[in-house]
Coordinates of C-alpha atoms in Angstrom, one line a residue:
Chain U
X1 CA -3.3 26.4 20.2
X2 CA -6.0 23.8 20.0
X3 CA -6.1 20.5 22.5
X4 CA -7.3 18.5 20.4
X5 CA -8.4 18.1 16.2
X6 CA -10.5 15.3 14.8
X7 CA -9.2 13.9 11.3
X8 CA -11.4 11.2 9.2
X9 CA -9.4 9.0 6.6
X10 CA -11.8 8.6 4.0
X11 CA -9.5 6.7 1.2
X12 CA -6.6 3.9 1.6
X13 CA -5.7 3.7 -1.9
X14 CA -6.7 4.9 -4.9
X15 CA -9.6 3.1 -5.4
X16 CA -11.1 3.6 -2.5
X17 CA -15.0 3.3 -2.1
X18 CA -16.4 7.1 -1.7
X19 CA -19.3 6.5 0.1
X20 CA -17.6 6.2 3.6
X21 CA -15.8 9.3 2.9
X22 CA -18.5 11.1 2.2
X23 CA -20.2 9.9 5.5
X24 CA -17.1 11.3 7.0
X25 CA -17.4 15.3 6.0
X26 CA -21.4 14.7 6.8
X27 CA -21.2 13.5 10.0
X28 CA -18.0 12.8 11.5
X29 CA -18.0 16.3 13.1
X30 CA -14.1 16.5 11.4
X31 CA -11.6 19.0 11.6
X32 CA -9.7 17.3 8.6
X33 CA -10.3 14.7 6.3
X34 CA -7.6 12.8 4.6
X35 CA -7.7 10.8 1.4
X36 CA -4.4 9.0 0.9
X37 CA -4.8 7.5 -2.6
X38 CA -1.0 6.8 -4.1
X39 CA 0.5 3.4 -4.0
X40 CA 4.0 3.1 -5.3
X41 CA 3.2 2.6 -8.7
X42 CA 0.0 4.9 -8.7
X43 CA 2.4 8.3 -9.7
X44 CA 4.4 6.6 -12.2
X45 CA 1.0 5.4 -14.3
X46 CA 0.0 8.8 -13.4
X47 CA 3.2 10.3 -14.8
X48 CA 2.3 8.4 -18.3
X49 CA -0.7 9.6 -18.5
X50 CA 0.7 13.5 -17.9
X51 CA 3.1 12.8 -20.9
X52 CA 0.0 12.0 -23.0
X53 CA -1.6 14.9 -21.6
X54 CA -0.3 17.5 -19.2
X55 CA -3.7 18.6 -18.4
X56 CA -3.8 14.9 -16.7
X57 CA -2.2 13.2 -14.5
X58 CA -3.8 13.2 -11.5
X59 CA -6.1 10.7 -9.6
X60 CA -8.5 9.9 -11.7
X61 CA -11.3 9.8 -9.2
X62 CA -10.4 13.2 -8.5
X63 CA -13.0 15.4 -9.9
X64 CA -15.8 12.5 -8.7
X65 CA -14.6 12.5 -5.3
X66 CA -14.1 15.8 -4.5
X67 CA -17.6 16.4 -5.9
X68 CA -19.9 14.9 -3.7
X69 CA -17.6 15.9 -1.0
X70 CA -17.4 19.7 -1.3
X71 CA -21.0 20.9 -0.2
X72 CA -20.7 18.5 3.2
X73 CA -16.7 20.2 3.4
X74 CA -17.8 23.3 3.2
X75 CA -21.2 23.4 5.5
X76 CA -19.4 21.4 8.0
X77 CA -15.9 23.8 7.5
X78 CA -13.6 20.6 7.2
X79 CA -10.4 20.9 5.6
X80 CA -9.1 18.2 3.2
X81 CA -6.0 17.6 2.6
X82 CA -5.1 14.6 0.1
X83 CA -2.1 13.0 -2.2
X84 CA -5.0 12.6 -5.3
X85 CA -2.5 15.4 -7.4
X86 CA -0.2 12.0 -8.3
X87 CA 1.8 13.2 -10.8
X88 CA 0.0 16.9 -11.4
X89 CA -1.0 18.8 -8.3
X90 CA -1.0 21.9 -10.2
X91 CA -3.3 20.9 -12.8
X92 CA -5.6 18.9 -9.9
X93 CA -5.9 22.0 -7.5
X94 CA -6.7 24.4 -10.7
X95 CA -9.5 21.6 -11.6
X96 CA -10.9 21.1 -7.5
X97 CA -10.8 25.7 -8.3
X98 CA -13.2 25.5 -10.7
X99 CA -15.7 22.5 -9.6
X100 CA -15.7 24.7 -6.5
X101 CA -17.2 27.3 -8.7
X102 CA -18.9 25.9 -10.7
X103 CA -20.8 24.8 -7.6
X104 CA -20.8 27.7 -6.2
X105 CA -18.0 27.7 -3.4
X106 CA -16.1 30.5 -3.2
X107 CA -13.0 28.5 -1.6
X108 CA -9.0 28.3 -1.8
X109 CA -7.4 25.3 -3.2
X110 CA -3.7 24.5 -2.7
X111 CA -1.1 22.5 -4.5
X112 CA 1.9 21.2 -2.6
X113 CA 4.6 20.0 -5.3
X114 CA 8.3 19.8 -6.0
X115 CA 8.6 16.2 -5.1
X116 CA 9.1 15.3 -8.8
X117 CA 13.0 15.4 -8.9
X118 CA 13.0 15.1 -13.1
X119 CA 12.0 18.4 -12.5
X120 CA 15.2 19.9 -10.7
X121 CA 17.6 20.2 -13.8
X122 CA 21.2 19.9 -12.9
X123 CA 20.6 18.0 -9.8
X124 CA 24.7 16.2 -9.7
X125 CA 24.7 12.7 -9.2
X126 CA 26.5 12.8 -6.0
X127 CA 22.8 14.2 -5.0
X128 CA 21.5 10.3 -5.0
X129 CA 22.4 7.2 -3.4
X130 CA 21.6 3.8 -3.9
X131 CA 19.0 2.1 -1.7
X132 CA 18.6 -1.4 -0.4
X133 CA 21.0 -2.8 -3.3
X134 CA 18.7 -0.9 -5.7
X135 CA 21.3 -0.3 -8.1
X136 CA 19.6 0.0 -11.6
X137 CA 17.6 2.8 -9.8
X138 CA 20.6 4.4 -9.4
X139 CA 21.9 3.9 -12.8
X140 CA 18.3 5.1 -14.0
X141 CA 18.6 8.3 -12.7
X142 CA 22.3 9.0 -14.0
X143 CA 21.5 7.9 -17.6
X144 CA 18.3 10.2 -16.9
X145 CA 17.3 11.0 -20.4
X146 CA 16.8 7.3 -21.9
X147 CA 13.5 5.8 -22.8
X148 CA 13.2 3.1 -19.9
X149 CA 13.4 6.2 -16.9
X150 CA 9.2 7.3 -16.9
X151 CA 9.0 9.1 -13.0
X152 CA 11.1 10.0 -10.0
X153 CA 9.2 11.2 -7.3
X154 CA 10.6 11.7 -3.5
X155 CA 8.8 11.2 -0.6
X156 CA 8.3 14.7 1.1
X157 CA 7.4 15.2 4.4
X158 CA 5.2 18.3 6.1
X159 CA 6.7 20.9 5.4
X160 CA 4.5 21.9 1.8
X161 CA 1.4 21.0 3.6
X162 CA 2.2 23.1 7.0
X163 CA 3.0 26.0 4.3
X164 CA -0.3 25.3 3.0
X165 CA -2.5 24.8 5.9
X166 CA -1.3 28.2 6.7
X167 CA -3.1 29.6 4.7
X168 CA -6.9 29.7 4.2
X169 CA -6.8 27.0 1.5
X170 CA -9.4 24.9 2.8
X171 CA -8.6 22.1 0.4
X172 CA -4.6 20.8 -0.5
X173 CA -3.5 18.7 -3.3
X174 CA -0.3 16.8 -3.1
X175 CA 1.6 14.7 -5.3
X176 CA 4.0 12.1 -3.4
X177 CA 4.1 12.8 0.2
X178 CA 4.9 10.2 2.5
X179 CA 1.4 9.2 3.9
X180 CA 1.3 9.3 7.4
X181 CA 2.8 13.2 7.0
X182 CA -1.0 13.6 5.3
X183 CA -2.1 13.3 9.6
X184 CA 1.3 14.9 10.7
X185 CA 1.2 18.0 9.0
X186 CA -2.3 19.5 10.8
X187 CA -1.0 18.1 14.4
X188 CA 1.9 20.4 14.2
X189 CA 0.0 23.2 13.0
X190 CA -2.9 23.0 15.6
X191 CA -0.3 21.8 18.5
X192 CA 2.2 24.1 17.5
X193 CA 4.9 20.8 17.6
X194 CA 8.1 22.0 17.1
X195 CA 9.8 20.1 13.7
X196 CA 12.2 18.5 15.6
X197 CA 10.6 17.5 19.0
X198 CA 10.6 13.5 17.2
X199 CA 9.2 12.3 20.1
X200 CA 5.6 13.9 19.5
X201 CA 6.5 13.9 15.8
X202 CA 6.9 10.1 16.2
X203 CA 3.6 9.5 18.2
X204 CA 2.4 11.7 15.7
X205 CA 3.5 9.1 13.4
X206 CA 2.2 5.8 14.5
X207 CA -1.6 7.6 14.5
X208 CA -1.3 8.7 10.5
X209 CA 0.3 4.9 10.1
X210 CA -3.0 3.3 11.7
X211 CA -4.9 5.7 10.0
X212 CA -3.6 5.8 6.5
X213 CA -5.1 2.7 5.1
X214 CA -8.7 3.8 6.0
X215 CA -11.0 0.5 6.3
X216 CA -8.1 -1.9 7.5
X217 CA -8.5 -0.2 11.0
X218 CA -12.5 -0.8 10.9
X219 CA -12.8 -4.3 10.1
X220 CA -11.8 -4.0 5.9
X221 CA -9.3 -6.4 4.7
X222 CA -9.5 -8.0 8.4
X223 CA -12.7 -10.2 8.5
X224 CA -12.9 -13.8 8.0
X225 CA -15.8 -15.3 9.0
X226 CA -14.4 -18.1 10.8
X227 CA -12.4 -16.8 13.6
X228 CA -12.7 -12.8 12.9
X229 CA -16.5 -12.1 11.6
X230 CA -17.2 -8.5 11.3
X231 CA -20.2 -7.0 11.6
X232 CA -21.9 -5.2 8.9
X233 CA -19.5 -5.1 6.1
X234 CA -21.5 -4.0 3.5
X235 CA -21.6 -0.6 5.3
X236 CA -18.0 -0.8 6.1
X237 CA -17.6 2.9 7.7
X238 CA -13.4 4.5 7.6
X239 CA -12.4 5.9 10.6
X240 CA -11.7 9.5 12.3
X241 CA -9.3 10.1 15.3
X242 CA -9.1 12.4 18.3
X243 CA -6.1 13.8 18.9
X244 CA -4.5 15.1 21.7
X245 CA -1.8 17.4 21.8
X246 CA 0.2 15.1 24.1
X247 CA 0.3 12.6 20.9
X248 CA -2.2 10.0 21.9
X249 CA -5.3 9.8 20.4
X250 CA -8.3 7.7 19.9
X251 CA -9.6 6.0 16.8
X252 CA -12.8 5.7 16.5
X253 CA -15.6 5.2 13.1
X254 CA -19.3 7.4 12.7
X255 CA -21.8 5.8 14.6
X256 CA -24.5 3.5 12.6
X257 CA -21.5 2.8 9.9
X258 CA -20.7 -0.9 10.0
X259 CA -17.3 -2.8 10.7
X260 CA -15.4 -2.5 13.9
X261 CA -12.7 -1.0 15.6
X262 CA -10.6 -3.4 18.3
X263 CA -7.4 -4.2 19.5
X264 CA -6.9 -6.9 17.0
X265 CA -7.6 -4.6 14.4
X266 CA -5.2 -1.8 15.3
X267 CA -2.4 -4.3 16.1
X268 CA -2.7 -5.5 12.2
X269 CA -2.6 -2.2 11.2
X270 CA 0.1 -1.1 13.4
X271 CA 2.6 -3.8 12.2
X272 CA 1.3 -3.5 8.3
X273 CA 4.3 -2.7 6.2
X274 CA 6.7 -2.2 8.8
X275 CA 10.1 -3.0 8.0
X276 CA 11.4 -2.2 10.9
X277 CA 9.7 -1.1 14.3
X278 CA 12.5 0.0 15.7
X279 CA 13.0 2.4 13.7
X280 CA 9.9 3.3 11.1
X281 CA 11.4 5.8 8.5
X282 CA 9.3 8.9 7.1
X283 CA 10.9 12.1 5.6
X284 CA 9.9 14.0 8.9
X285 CA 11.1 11.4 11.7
X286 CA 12.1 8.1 12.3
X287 CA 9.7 6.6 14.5
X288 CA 9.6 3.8 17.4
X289 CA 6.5 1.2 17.2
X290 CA 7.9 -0.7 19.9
X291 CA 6.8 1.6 23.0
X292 CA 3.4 1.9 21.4
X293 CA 0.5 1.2 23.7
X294 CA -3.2 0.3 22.6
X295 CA -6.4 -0.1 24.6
X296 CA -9.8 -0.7 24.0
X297 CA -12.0 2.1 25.9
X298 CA -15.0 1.1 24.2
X299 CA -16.9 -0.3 21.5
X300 CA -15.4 0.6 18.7
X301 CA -12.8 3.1 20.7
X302 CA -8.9 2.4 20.8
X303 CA -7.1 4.5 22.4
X304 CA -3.4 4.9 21.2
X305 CA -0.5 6.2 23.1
X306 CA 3.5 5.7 23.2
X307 CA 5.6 5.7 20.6
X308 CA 8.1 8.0 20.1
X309 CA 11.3 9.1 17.9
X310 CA 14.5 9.9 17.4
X311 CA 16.3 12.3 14.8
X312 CA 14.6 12.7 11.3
X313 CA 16.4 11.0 7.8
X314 CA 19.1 12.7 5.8
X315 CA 17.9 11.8 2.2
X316 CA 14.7 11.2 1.0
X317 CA 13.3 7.9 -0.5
X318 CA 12.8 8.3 -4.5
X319 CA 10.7 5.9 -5.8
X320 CA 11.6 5.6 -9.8
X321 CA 9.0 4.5 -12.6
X322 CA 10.6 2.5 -15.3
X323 CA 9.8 0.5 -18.2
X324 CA 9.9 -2.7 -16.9
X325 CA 8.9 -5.3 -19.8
X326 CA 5.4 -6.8 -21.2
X327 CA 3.4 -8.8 -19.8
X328 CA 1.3 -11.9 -21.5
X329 CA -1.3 -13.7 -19.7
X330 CA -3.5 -16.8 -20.8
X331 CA -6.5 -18.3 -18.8
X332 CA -8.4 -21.2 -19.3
X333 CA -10.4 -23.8 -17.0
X334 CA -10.4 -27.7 -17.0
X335 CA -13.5 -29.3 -14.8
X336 CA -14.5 -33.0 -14.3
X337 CA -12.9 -36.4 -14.3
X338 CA -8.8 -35.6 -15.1
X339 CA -9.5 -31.8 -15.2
X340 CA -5.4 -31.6 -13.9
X341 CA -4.7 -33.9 -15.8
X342 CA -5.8 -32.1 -19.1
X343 CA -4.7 -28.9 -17.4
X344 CA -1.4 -30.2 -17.6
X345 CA -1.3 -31.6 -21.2
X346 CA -2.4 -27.9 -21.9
X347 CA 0.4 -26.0 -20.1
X348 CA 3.4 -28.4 -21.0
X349 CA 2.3 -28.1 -23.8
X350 CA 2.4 -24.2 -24.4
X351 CA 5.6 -24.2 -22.6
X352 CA 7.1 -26.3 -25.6
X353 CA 5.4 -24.0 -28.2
X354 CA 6.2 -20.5 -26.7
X355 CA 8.2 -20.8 -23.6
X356 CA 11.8 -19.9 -25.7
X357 CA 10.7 -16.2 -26.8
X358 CA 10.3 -15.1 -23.3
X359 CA 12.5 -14.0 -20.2
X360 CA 10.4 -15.4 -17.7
X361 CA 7.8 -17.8 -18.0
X362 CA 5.4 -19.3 -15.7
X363 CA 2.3 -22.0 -15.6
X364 CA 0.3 -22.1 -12.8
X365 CA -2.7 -24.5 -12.1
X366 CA -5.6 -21.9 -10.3
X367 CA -7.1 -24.0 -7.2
X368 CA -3.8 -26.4 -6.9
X369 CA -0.4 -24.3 -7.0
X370 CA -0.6 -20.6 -8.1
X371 CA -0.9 -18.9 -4.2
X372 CA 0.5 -21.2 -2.2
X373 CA 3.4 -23.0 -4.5
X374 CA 3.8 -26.8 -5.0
X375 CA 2.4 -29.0 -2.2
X376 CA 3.3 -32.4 -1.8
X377 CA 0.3 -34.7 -2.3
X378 CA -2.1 -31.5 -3.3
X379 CA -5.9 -32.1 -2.7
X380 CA -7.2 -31.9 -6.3
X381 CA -10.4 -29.8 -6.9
X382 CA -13.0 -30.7 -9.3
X383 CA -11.9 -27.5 -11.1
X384 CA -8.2 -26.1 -12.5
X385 CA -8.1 -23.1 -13.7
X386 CA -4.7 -23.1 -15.8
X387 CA -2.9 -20.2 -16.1
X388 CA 0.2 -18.8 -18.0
X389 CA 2.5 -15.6 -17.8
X390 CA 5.6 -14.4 -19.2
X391 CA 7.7 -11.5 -19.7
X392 CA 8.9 -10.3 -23.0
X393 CA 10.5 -7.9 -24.8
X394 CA 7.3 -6.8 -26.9
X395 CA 4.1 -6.5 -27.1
X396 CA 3.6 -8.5 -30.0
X397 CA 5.5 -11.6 -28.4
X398 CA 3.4 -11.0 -25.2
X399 CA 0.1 -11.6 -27.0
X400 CA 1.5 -14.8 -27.8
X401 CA 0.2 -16.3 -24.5
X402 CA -3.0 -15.6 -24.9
X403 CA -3.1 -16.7 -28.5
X404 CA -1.6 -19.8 -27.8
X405 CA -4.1 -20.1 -25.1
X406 CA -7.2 -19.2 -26.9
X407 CA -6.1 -21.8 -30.0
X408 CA -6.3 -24.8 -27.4
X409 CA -10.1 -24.4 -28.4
X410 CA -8.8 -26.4 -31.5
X411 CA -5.1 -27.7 -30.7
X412 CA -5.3 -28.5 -26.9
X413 CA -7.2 -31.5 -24.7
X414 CA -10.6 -31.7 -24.4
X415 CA -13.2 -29.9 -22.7
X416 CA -10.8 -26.6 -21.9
X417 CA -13.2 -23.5 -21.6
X418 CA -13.5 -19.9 -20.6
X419 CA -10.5 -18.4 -22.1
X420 CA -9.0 -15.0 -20.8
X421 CA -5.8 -13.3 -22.5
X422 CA -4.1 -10.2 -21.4
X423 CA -1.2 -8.1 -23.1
X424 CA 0.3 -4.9 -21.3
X425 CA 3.5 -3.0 -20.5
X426 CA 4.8 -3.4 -17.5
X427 CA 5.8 0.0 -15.3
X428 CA 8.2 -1.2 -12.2
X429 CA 9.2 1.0 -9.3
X430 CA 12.8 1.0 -7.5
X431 CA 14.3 3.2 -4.6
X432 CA 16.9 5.1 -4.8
X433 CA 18.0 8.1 -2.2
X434 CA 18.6 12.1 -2.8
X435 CA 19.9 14.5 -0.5
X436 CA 16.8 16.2 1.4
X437 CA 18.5 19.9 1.3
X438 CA 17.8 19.6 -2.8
X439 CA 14.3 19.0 -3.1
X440 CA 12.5 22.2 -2.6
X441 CA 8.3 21.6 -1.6
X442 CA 6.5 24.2 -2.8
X443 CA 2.7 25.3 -2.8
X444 CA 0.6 27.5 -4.9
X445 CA -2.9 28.7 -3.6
X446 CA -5.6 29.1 -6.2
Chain G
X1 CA -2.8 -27.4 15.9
X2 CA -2.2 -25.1 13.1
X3 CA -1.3 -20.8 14.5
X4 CA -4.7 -20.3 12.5
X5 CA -6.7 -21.8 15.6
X6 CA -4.7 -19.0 17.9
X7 CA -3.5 -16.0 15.8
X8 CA -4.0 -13.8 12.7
X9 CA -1.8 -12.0 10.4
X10 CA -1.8 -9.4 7.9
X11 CA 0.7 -9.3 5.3
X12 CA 2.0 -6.3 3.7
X13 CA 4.4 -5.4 1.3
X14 CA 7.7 -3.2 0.2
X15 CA 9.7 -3.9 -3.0
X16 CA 10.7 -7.7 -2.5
X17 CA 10.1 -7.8 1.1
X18 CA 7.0 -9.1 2.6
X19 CA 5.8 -8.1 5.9
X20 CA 4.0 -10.5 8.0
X21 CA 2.6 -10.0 11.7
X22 CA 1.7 -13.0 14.2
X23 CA -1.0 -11.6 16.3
X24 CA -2.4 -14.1 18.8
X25 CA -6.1 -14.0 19.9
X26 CA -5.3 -14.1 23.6
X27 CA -2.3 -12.5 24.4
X28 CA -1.3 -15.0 27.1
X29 CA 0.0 -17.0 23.9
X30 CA 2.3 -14.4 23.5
X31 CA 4.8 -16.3 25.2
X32 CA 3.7 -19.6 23.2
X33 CA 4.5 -17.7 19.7
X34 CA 7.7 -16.6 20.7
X35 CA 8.6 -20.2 21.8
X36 CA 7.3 -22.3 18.5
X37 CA 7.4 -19.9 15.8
X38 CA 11.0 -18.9 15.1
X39 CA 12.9 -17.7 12.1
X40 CA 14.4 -21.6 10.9
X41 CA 10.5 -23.0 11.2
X42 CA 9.1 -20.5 9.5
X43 CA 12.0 -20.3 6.9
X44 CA 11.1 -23.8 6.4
X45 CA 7.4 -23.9 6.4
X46 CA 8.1 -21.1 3.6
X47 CA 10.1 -23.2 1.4
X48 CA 10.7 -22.1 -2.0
X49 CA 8.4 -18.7 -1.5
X50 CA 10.7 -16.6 0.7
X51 CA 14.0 -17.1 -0.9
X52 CA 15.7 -14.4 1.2
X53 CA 17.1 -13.7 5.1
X54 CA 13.8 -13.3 7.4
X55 CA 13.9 -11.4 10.6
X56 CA 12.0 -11.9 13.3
X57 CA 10.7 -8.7 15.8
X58 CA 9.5 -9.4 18.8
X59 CA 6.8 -6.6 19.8
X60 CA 5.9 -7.5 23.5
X61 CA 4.0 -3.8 23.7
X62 CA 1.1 -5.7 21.9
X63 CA 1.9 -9.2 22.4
X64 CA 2.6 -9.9 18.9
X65 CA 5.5 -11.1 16.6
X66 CA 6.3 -9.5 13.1
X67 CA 8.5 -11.4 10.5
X68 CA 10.0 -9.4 8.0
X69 CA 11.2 -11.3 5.0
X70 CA 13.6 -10.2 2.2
X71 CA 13.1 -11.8 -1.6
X72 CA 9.6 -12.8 -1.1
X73 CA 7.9 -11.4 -4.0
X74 CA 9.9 -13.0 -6.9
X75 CA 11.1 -9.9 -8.1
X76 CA 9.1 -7.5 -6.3
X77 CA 5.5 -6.6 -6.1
X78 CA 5.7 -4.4 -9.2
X79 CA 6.9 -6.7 -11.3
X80 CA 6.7 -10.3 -10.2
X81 CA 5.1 -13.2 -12.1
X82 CA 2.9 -14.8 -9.6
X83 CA -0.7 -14.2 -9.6
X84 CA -0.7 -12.6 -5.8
X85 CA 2.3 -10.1 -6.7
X86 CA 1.7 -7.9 -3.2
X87 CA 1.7 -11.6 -1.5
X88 CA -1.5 -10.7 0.3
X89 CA -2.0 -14.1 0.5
X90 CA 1.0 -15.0 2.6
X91 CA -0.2 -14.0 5.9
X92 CA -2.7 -17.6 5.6
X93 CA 0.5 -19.8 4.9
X94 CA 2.0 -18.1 7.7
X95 CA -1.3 -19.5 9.7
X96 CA -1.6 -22.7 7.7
X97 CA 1.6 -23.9 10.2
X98 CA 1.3 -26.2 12.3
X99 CA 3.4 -25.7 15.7

């Protein structure tokens, strides 16, 4: 058993910049690397795209990434392990298969699956339960065969990638997989963690949370210039942790790469997206935030230990693609004496023209109320940008927004310019829970 | 003075909830934060954005404060009207108030 394994994150979403990765698997001396590239509704436009084609369906980045990456993975033997299979592991680790040989790398690619619960036929509905008041989720998944229902994909934990890793696939594909397990899965296999010691699985945890969103622990999505300037942004590196097989570890970045690693940027991290410190849920453990200690050891060192868990969850979290409704979208800017003004004349009157034919309808005015909401006594810019958004049942009466919008050229107030229109379906994701001892992960090593 | 002179934030997002942390710059103001910024001003200083229950948790492991706020993204980050649907842009209106 090792005492310690170094594991880069090279990608927070899916589209992540490549570049840092690939700086990573050159020089970050890694053990792993990590690209965690599905947001919640990443699989479900992934699981449309499948339907057009089963031979897609996975990230779409995929083949580019993996690339540029392969000749640095496999001089420097790092082992990648990375959610970029979305809605088609299968098809992605038979595609990362032949790149690698085309290339000339005689290596073994994994794919980790069975998180796609459309798959499980005869699954009883006394399998799910409804989440966070999620009921149409629910509902979704009984009617099962409609038109609105496009993806149901759980949230797995290790165990696929542990059965994986044992193996001498050097790179694994995953579909959904809750992402801190992405970091979880090699500390248990190097450590030899037991599955349900949840106090190291927790610490284990907190690392892959701080971890998982790549540059928002160096300095990306932190900076403001003002009271947080961060150096060298342009060459923004991601970071790589050493970790110990106590649980703690320290996060660190490649030296020369810009950005920086502090406390203020590990405390953001820490707390991003947490619902609950007390009790962070994964499919492995639920973990504790609150006994979580950070320390800066050095420039751009933190040193992370603490934490800790308790028991692991009963059900996994589902997260269902549906149909959701169409979206229409009209731009257009006002500048100059009474740019509001005019901005206003033009949204009332679209509202009057359109607003009945849809569900939802919205007007906002860009630079005076469309972040923020209505402010008493608003500073007025020189500029308005006015823009307008509804849902409807089509696509045709979607389009109306932007038609509407464009014909101000010739039926609107003065001196409106630079018109923008949008029209698109609309794919939503809700939660709903299944029982954990139903979905089966499952790997195949090509 | 407005928290932006002695904190950041990051805001993050889960269905309809939004996430916000309170981080100051000097964790002696720890104890300030905790003091000024509780749930009813906040609630308030919201207004019509967060139209659900927030909860405040107090994190004194890293000296910050994280507010957890239910029905904050219209309908929900995946399909909400507003231009900033994740509400990225919350964490500066948490900052913009003024304690």
């Amino acid at each position: 058993m090792k005492q310690k394994i170094r594991i880069g994150c090279g990608a927070g979403f899916s589209g992540d910049r490549i570049e840092p990765a690939v700086i990573l698997a050159e020089k970050g001396e890694l053990d792993y690397l990590v690209l965690e590239c599905l947001a919640e509704r990443t699989i479900a436009l992934a699981q449309k795209r499948k339907m057009a084609n089963p031979d897609k369906g996975y990230d779409p980045y995929l083949e580019r990434r993996i690339e540029v990456l392969l000749p640095h993975l496999v001089k420097n033997k790092v082992r990648l392990i990375t959610n970029m299979g979305a809605a088609n592991p299968v098809m992605a680790a038979k595609k990362v298969k032949v790149l690698a040989e085309k290339n000339g790398f005689d290596i073994k690619v994994a794919a980790v699956f069975g998180d796609d619960v459309l798959t499980y036929q005869n699954l009883p509905i006394e399998a799910f339960e409804i989440f966070n008041g999620e009921n149409q989720a629910f509902e979704l998944i009984k009617e099962k065969n409609n038109d609105t229902l496009i993806s149901a994909n759980a949230y797995i934990g290790v165990d696929g990638i542990i059965e994986a890793l044992d193996s001498d696939a050097q790179i694994i594909i995953t579909g959904r997989v809750a992402d801190p397990s992405l970091f979880l899965a090699p500390m248990i296999c190097e450590f030899g963690w037991s599955k349900d010691d949840y106090e190291l699985l927790g610490k284990g945890t907190v690392i892959g949370h701080l971890m998982e969103c790549a540059g928002h622990i160096t300095g990306g999505y932190f900076a403001d210039p003002v009271k947080k300037p961060v150096q060298d942004m342009i060459k923004l590196g991601h970071p790589y942790v050493d970790v110990f097989s106590d649980g703690s570890g320290i996060i660190s970045k490649v030296e020369g790469t810009g950005g920086v690693i502090n406390l203020m940027t590990a405390k953001e991290q820490l707390l991003y997206e947490v619902v609950n410190p007390n009790e962070y849920f994964t499919p492995d453990v639920v973990a504790d935030f609150t006994t979580v200690k950070l320390e800066e050891i050095a420039e751009n060192q933190v040193k992370v230990t603490g934490g800790g868990g308790k028991t692991k969850p009963e059900n996994y979290k589902v997260s269902v693609g549906y149909k959701a409704f169409f979206l229409g979208e009209g731009e257009i800017s006002y500048a100059g004496p009474s740019a509001f003004e005019r901005a206003k004349l033009a949204g009332e009157t679209i509202e009057k023209r359109v607003s009945s034919q849809f569900d939802d309808f919205r007007i906002d005015y860009i630079g005076i109320n469309s972040v923020f909401g209505d402010k008493e006594n608003p500073v007025i810019p020189n500029e308005v940008r006015l823009r307008i958004a509804g849902k409807a049942k089509d696509i045709d009466t979607a389009s109306l927004i932007g038609e509407e919008v464009e014909a101000l050229y010739t039926n609107g107030p003065a001196g409106g310019g630079g018109v923008r229109k949008y029209a698109n379906e609309v794919i939503g994701i809700m939660s709903v829970l299944v029982k954990r001892n139903l979905i089966l992960p499952q790997v195949k090593i090509f | 003075m407005k928290l932006y002179e002695i904190a950041h934030s990051r805001a993050g997002d889960k269905g309809n909830v939004s996430t916000l942390s309170l981080i100051p710059f000097q964790e002696t103001d720890y104890e300030l934060l905790k003091n000024k910024v509780t749930v009813d001003l906040v609630k308030k200083h919201f207004g019509n954005i967060i139209k659900g229950e927030i909860v405040r948790y107090e994190m004194p492991n890293i000296s910050s404060l994280l507010f957890v706020c239910q029905e904050a993204l219209d309908t929900g980050v995946t399909t909400s009207l507003r231009m900033d649907t994740h509400g990225k842009a919350l964490s500066y209106k948490l900052l913009e108030m003024e304690i």
